[in-house]
Short mmCIF file of C-alpha atoms and ligand atoms in Angstrom, two decimals:
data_model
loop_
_atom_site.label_atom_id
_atom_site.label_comp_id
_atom_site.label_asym_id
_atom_site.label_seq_id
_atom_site.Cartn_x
_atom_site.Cartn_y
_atom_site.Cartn_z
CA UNK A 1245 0.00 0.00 0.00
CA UNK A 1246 1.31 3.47 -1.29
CA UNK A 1247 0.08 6.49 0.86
CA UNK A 1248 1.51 8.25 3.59
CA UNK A 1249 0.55 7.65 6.77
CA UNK A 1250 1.54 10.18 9.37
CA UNK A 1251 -1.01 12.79 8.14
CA UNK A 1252 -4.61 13.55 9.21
CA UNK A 1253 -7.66 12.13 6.98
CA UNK A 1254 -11.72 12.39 7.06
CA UNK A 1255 -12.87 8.80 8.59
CA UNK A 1256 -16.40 9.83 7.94
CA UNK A 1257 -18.63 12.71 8.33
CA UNK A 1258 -20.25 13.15 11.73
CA UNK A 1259 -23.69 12.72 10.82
CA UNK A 1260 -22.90 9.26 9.63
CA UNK A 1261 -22.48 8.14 13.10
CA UNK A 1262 -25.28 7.35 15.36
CA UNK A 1263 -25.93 4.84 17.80
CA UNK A 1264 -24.03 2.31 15.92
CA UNK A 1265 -20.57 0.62 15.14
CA UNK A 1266 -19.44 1.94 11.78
CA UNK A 1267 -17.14 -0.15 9.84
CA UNK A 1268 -14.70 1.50 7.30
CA UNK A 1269 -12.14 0.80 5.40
CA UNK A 1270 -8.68 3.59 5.93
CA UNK A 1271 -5.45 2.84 4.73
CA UNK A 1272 -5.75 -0.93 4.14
CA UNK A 1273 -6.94 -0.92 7.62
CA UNK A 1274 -10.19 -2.16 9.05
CA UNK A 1275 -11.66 0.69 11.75
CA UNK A 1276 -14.88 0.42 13.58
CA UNK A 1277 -15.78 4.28 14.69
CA UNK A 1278 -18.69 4.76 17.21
CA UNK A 1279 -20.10 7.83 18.79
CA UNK A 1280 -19.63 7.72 22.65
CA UNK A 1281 -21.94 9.39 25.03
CA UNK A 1282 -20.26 12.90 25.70
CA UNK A 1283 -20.32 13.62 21.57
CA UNK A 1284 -16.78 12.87 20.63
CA UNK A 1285 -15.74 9.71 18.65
CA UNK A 1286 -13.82 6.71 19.16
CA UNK A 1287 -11.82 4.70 16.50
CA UNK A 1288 -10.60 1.05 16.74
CA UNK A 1289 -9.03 -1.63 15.20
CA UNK A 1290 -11.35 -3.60 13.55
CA UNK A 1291 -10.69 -6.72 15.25
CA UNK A 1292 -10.93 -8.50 18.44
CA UNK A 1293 -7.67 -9.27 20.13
CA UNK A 1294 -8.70 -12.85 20.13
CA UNK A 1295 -9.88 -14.35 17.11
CA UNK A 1296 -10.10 -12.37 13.62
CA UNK A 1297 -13.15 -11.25 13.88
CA UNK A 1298 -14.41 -7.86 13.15
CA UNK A 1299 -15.49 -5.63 16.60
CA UNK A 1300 -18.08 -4.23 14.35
CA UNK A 1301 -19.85 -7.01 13.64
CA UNK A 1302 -20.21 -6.94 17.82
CA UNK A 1303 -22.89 -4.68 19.76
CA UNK A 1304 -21.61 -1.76 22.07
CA UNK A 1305 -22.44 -1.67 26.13
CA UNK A 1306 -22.17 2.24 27.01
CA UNK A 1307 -19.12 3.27 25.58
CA UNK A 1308 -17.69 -0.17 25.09
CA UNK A 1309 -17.96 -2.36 22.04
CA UNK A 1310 -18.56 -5.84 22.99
CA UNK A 1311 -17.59 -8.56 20.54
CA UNK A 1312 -19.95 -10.66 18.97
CA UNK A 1313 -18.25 -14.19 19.07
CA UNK A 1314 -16.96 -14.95 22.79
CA UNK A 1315 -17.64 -11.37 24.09
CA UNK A 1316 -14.62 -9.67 25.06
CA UNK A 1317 -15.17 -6.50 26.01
CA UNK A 1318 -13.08 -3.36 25.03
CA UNK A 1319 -13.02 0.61 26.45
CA UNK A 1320 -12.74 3.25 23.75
CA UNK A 1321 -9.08 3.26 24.24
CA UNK A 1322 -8.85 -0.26 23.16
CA UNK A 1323 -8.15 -2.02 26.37
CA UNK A 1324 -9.63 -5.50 27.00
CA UNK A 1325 -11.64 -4.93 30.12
CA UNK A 1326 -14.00 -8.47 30.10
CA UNK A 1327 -13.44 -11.94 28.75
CA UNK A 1328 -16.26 -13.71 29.74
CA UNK A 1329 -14.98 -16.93 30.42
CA UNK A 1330 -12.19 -16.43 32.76
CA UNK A 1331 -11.33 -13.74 36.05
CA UNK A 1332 -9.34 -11.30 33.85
CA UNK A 1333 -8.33 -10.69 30.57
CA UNK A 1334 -4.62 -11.45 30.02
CA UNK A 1335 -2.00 -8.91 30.02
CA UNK A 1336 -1.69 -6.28 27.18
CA UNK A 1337 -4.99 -7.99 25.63
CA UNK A 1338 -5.98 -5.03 23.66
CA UNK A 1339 -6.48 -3.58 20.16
CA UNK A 1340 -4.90 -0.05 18.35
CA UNK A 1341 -7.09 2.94 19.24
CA UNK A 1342 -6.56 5.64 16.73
CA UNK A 1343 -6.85 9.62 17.43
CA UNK A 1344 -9.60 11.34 16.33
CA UNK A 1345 -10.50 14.65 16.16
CA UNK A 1346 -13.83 16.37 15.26
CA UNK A 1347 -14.21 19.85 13.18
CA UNK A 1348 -17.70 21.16 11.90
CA UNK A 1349 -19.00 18.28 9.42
CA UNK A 1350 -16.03 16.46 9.03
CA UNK A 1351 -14.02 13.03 11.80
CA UNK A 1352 -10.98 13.19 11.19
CA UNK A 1353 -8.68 9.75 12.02
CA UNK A 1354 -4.91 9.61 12.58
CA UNK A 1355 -3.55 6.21 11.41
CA UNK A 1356 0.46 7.00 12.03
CA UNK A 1357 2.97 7.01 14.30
CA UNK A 1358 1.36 6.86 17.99
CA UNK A 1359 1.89 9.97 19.88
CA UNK A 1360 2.42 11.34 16.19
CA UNK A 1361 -0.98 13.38 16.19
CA UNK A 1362 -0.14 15.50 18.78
CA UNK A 1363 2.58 16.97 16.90
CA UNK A 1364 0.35 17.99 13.69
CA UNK A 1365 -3.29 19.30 14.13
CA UNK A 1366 -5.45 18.50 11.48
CA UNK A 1367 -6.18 20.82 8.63
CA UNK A 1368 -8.26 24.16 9.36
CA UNK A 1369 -11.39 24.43 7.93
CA UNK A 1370 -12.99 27.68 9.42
CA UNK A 1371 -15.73 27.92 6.25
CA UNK A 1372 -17.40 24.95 7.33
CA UNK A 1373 -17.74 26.30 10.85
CA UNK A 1374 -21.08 28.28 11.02
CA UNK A 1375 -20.41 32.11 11.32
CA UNK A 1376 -18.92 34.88 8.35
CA UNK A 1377 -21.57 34.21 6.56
CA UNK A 1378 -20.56 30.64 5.01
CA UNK A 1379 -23.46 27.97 4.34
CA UNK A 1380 -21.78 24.47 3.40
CA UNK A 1381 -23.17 21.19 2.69
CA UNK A 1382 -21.46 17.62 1.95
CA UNK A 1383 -21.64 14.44 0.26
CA UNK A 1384 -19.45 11.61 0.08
CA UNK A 1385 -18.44 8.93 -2.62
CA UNK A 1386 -15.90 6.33 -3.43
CA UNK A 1387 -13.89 6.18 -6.44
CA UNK A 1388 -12.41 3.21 -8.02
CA UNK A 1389 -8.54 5.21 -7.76
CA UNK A 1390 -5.80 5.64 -6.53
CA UNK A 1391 -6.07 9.02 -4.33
CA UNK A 1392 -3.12 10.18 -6.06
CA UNK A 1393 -5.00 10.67 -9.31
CA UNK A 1394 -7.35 12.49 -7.59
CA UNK A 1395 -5.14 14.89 -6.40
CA UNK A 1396 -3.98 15.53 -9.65
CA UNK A 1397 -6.85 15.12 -11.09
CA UNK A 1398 -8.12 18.91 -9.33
CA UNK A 1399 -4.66 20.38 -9.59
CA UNK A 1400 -5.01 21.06 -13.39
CA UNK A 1401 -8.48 22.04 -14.43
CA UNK A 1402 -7.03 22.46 -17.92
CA UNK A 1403 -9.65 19.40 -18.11
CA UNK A 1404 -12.68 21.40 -17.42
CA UNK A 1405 -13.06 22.45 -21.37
CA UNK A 1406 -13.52 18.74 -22.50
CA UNK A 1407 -14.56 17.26 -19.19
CA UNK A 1408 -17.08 20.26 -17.71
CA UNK A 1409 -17.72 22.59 -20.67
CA UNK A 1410 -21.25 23.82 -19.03
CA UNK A 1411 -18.56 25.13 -15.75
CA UNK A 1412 -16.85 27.59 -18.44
CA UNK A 1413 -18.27 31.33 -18.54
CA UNK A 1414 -19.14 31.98 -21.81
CA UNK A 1415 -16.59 33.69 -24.13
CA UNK A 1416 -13.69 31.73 -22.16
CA UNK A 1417 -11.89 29.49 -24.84
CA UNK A 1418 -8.82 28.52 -22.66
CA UNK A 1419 -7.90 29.34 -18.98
CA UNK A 1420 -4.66 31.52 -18.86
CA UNK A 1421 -1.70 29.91 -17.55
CA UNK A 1422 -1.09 29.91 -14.14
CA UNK A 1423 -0.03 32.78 -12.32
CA UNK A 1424 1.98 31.39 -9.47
CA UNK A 1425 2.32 27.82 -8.03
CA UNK A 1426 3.41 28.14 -4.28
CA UNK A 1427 5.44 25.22 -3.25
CA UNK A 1428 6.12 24.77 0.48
CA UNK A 1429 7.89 21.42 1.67
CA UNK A 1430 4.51 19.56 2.66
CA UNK A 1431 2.29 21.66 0.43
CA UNK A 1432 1.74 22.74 -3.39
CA UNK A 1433 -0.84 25.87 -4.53
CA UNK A 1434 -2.05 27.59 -7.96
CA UNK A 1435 -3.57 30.85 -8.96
CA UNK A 1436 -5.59 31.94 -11.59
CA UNK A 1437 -7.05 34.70 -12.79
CA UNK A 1438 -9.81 34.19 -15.72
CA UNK A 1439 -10.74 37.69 -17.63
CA UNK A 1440 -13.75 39.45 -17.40
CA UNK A 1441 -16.57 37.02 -18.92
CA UNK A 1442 -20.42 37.17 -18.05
CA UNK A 1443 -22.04 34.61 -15.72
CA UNK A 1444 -22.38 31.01 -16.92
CA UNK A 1445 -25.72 29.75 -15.95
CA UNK A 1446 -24.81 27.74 -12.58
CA UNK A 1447 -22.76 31.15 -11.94
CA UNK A 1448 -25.66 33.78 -12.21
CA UNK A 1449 -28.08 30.55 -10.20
CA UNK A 1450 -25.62 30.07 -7.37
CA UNK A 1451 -24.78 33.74 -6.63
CA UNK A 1452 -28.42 35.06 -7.33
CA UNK A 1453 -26.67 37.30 -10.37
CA UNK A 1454 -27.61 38.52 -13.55
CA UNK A 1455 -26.21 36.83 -16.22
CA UNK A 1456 -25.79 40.05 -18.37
CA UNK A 1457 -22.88 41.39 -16.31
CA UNK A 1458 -19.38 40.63 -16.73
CA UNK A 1459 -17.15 39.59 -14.03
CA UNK A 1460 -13.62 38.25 -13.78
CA UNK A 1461 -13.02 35.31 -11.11
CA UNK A 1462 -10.11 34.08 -9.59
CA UNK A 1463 -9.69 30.61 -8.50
CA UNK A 1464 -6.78 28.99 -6.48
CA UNK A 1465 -6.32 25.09 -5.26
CA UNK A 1466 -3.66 23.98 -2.47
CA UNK A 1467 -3.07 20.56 -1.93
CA UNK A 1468 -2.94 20.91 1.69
CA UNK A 1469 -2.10 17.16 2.90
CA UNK A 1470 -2.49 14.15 1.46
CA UNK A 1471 -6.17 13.91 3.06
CA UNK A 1472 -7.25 17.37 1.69
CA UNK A 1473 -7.21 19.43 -1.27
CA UNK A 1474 -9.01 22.99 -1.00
CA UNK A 1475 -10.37 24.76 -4.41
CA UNK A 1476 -11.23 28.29 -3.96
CA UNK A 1477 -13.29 30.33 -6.86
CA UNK A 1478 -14.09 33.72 -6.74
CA UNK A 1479 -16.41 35.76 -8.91
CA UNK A 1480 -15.09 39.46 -8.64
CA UNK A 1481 -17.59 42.57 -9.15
CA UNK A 1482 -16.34 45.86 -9.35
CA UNK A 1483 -15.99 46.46 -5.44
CA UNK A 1484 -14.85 42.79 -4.99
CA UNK A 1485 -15.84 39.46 -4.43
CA UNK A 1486 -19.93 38.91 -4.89
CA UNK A 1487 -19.82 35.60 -4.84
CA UNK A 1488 -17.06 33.05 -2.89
CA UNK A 1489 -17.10 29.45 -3.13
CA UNK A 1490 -14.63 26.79 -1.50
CA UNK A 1491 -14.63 23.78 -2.73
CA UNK A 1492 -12.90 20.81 -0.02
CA UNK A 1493 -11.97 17.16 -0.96
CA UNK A 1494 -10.94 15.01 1.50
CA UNK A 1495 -9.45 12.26 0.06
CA UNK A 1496 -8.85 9.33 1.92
CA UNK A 1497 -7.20 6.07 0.43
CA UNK A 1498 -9.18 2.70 1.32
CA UNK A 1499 -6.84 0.64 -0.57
CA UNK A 1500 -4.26 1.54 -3.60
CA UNK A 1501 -7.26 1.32 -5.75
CA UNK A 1502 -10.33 2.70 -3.71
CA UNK A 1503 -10.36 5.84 -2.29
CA UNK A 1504 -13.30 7.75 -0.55
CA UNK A 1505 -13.85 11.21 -0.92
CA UNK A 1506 -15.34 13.50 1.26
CA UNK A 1507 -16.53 16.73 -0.91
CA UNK A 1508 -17.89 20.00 0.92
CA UNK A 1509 -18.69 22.90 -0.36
CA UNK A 1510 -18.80 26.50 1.17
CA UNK A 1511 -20.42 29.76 -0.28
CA UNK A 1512 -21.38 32.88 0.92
CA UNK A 1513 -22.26 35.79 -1.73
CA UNK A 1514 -23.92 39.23 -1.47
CA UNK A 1515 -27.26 37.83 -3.28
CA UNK A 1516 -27.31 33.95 -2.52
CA UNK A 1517 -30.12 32.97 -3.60
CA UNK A 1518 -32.59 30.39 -1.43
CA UNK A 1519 -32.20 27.20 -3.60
CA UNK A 1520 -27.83 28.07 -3.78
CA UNK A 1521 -27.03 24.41 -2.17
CA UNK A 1522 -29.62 22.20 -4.11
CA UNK A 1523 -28.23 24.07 -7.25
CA UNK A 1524 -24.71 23.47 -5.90
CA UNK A 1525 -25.06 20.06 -5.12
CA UNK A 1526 -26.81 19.12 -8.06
CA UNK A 1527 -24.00 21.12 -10.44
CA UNK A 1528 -20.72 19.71 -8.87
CA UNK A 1529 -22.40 16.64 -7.76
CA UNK A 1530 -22.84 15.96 -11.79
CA UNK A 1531 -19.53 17.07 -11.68
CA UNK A 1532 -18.40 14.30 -9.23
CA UNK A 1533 -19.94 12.02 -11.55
CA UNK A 1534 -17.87 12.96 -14.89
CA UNK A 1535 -14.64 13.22 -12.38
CA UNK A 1536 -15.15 9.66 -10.96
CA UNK A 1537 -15.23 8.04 -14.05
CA UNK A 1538 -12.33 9.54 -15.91
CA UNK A 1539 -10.51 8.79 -12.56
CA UNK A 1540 -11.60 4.99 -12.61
CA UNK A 1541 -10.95 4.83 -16.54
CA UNK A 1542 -7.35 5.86 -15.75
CA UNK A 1543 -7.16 3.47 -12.56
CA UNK A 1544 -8.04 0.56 -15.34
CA UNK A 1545 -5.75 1.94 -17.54
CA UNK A 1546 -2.58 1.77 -15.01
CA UNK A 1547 -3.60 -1.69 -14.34
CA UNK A 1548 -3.43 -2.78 -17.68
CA UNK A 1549 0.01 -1.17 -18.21
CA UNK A 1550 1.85 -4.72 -18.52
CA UNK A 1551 5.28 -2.42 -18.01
CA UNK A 1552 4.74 1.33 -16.41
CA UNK A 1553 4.60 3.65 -19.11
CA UNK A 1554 6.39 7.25 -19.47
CA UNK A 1555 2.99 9.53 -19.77
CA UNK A 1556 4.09 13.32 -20.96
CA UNK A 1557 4.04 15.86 -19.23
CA UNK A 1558 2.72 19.26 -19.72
CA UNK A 1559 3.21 22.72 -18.56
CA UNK A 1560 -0.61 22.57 -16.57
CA UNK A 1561 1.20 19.26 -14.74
CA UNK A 1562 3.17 21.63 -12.68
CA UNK A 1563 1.54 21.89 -9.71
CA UNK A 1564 0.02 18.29 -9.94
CA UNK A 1565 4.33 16.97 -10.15
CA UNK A 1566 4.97 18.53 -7.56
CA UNK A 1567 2.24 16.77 -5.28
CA UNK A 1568 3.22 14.07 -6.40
CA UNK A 1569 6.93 14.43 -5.36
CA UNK A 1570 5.61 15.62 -1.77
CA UNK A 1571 3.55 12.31 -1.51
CA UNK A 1572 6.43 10.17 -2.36
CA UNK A 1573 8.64 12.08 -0.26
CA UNK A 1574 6.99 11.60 2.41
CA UNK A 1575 6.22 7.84 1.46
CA UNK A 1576 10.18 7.40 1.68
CA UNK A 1577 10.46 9.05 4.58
CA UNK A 1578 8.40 6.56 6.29
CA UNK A 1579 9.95 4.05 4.86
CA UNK A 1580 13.16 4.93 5.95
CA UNK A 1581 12.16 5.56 9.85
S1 FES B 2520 -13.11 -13.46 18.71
FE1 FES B 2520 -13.73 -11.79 19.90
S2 FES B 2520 -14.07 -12.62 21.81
FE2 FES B 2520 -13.32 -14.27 20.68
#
């Protein structure tokens, strides 16, 4: 499995988990997440320290998941607290608790190093927070990919003319080059600025505009981590923004193939209009669609490479390359610990 693993990533939005043991799939790893009764979350190991067999196939008692085949008991931290059948379970019987930490919508998990979370917080997210005006909502999906495509994938949107013509504002025929790519050690941005076009239809619906004025728009995308990549795109009226949408993916790897993705969007705008996030969800949900399955078209077509292949590169690859080279950076540097 190829993915780093001392990084934060979205286990599951927190209205996915109820009363229930949720079973997911994070990193090649099997983790059971449950709600516990003061509101925060608690992530195990999938499996009972006894026998492979999946804790979430169990039932919980309070705050404790009980397995389902010879009921050992664990706490949230993963400690074996009750074997049925004898006085006390044996010493160090217990399973890997992973960190978790919860902001607005989204659980995040920390599958690295023990004691390793406490030395990186987890990505900011303040537009999904209520408050400055932002309204967000969220859906999730898997893809049949490898999450590095993905990343890519959003770092050049020199795609959107073939892929997501209806996105363009009309007049636009090709998006300028970018203006700056921002490379940090860990982290890799773009800017753009597109000239002054009028409003393509989702435009002038989402921002509750006219589409017979022009505006220019500026858009920018970071890949923040390899659990989250941020798209930002502005449309710019002559006193500034009047309409601001953020775009988040968190992208988290199931297996080398399978990743799930976590997409939230943010907007605020100086005439939203009331039906903004069914018209949002619907446009970039479409969106998702078209994404997913040039993403799982290329996934087939790396798996049918009998030898790899040398794919060209172009100047729009730049900020996408140099993801890439932070991923497997930090791959090796994992390896080598
Ligand atoms: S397999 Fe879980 S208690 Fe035996």
């Amino acid at each position: 499995m190829t993915f780093p693993r001392e990084c934060w990533y979205v286990a599951a939005r927190a209205d996915e988990l109820g009363d229930g043991l949720a079973a997911r799939r994070i990193l090649g790893t099997s983790v059971v997440l449950y709600r516990l009764a003061d509101g925060s979350v608690a992530a195990l190991e999938d499996r009972c320290a006894h026998r492979p067999y999946p804790l979430s196939a169990g039932h919980r008692d309070g705050d404790r998941i009980v397995c389902g085949y010879h009921g050992c008991t664990y706490d949230p931290d993963g400690t074996c607290v009750l074997i049925p059948s004898q006085d006390k379970p044996p010493l160090g019987a217990r399973v890997r608790a992973f960190p978790v930490h919860l902001s607005g919508p989204l659980v995040w998990v920390w599958m690295g190093t023990p004691g390793g979370a406490r030395l990186r917080p987890p990505p900011a997210t303040p537009e999904l927070t209520p408050g400055q005006g932002w309204s967000c909502n969220g859906a999730r999906r898997d893809v049949a990919a490898n999450f590095l495509l993905l990343h890519e994938h959003y770092l050049d949107l020199t795609n959107v003319f073939e892929m997501h013509a209806d996105m363009v504002p009309p007049g636009i025929e090709a998006l300028p080059p970018l203006e700056e790519v921002e490379v940090s050690e860990v982290s890799v941005s773009y800017v753009r600025t597109l000239p002054s076009a009028p409003l393509a239809p989702w435009e002038a619906a989402a921002a509750g505009l006219d589409t017979d004025e022009a505006f220019s728009r500026r858009e920018t995308g970071t890949f923040v981590t390899p659990g989250l990549h941020r798209q930002t795109y502005s449309i710019i009226g002559a006193d500034g923004p009047v309409f601001e949408l953020v775009r988040l993916h968190g992208f988290t790897p199931q297996t080398d193939r399978s990743t799930r993705v976590f997409l939230q969007l943010a907007w605020r705008g100086s005439a939203v209009a009331t039906d903004t996030d069914r018209r949002l969800a619907e446009v970039f949900g479409a969106m998702a669609d078209r994404d997913a399955a040039a993403l799982e078209a290329m996934q087939r077509c790396l798996d049918e490479d009998e030898t790899p292949r040398h794919y060209v590169n172009v100047k729009a690859d730049r900020a996408a390359l140099r993801a890439r080279r932070i991923v497997h950076s930090m791959i090796e540097e994992e390896r080598g610990r």
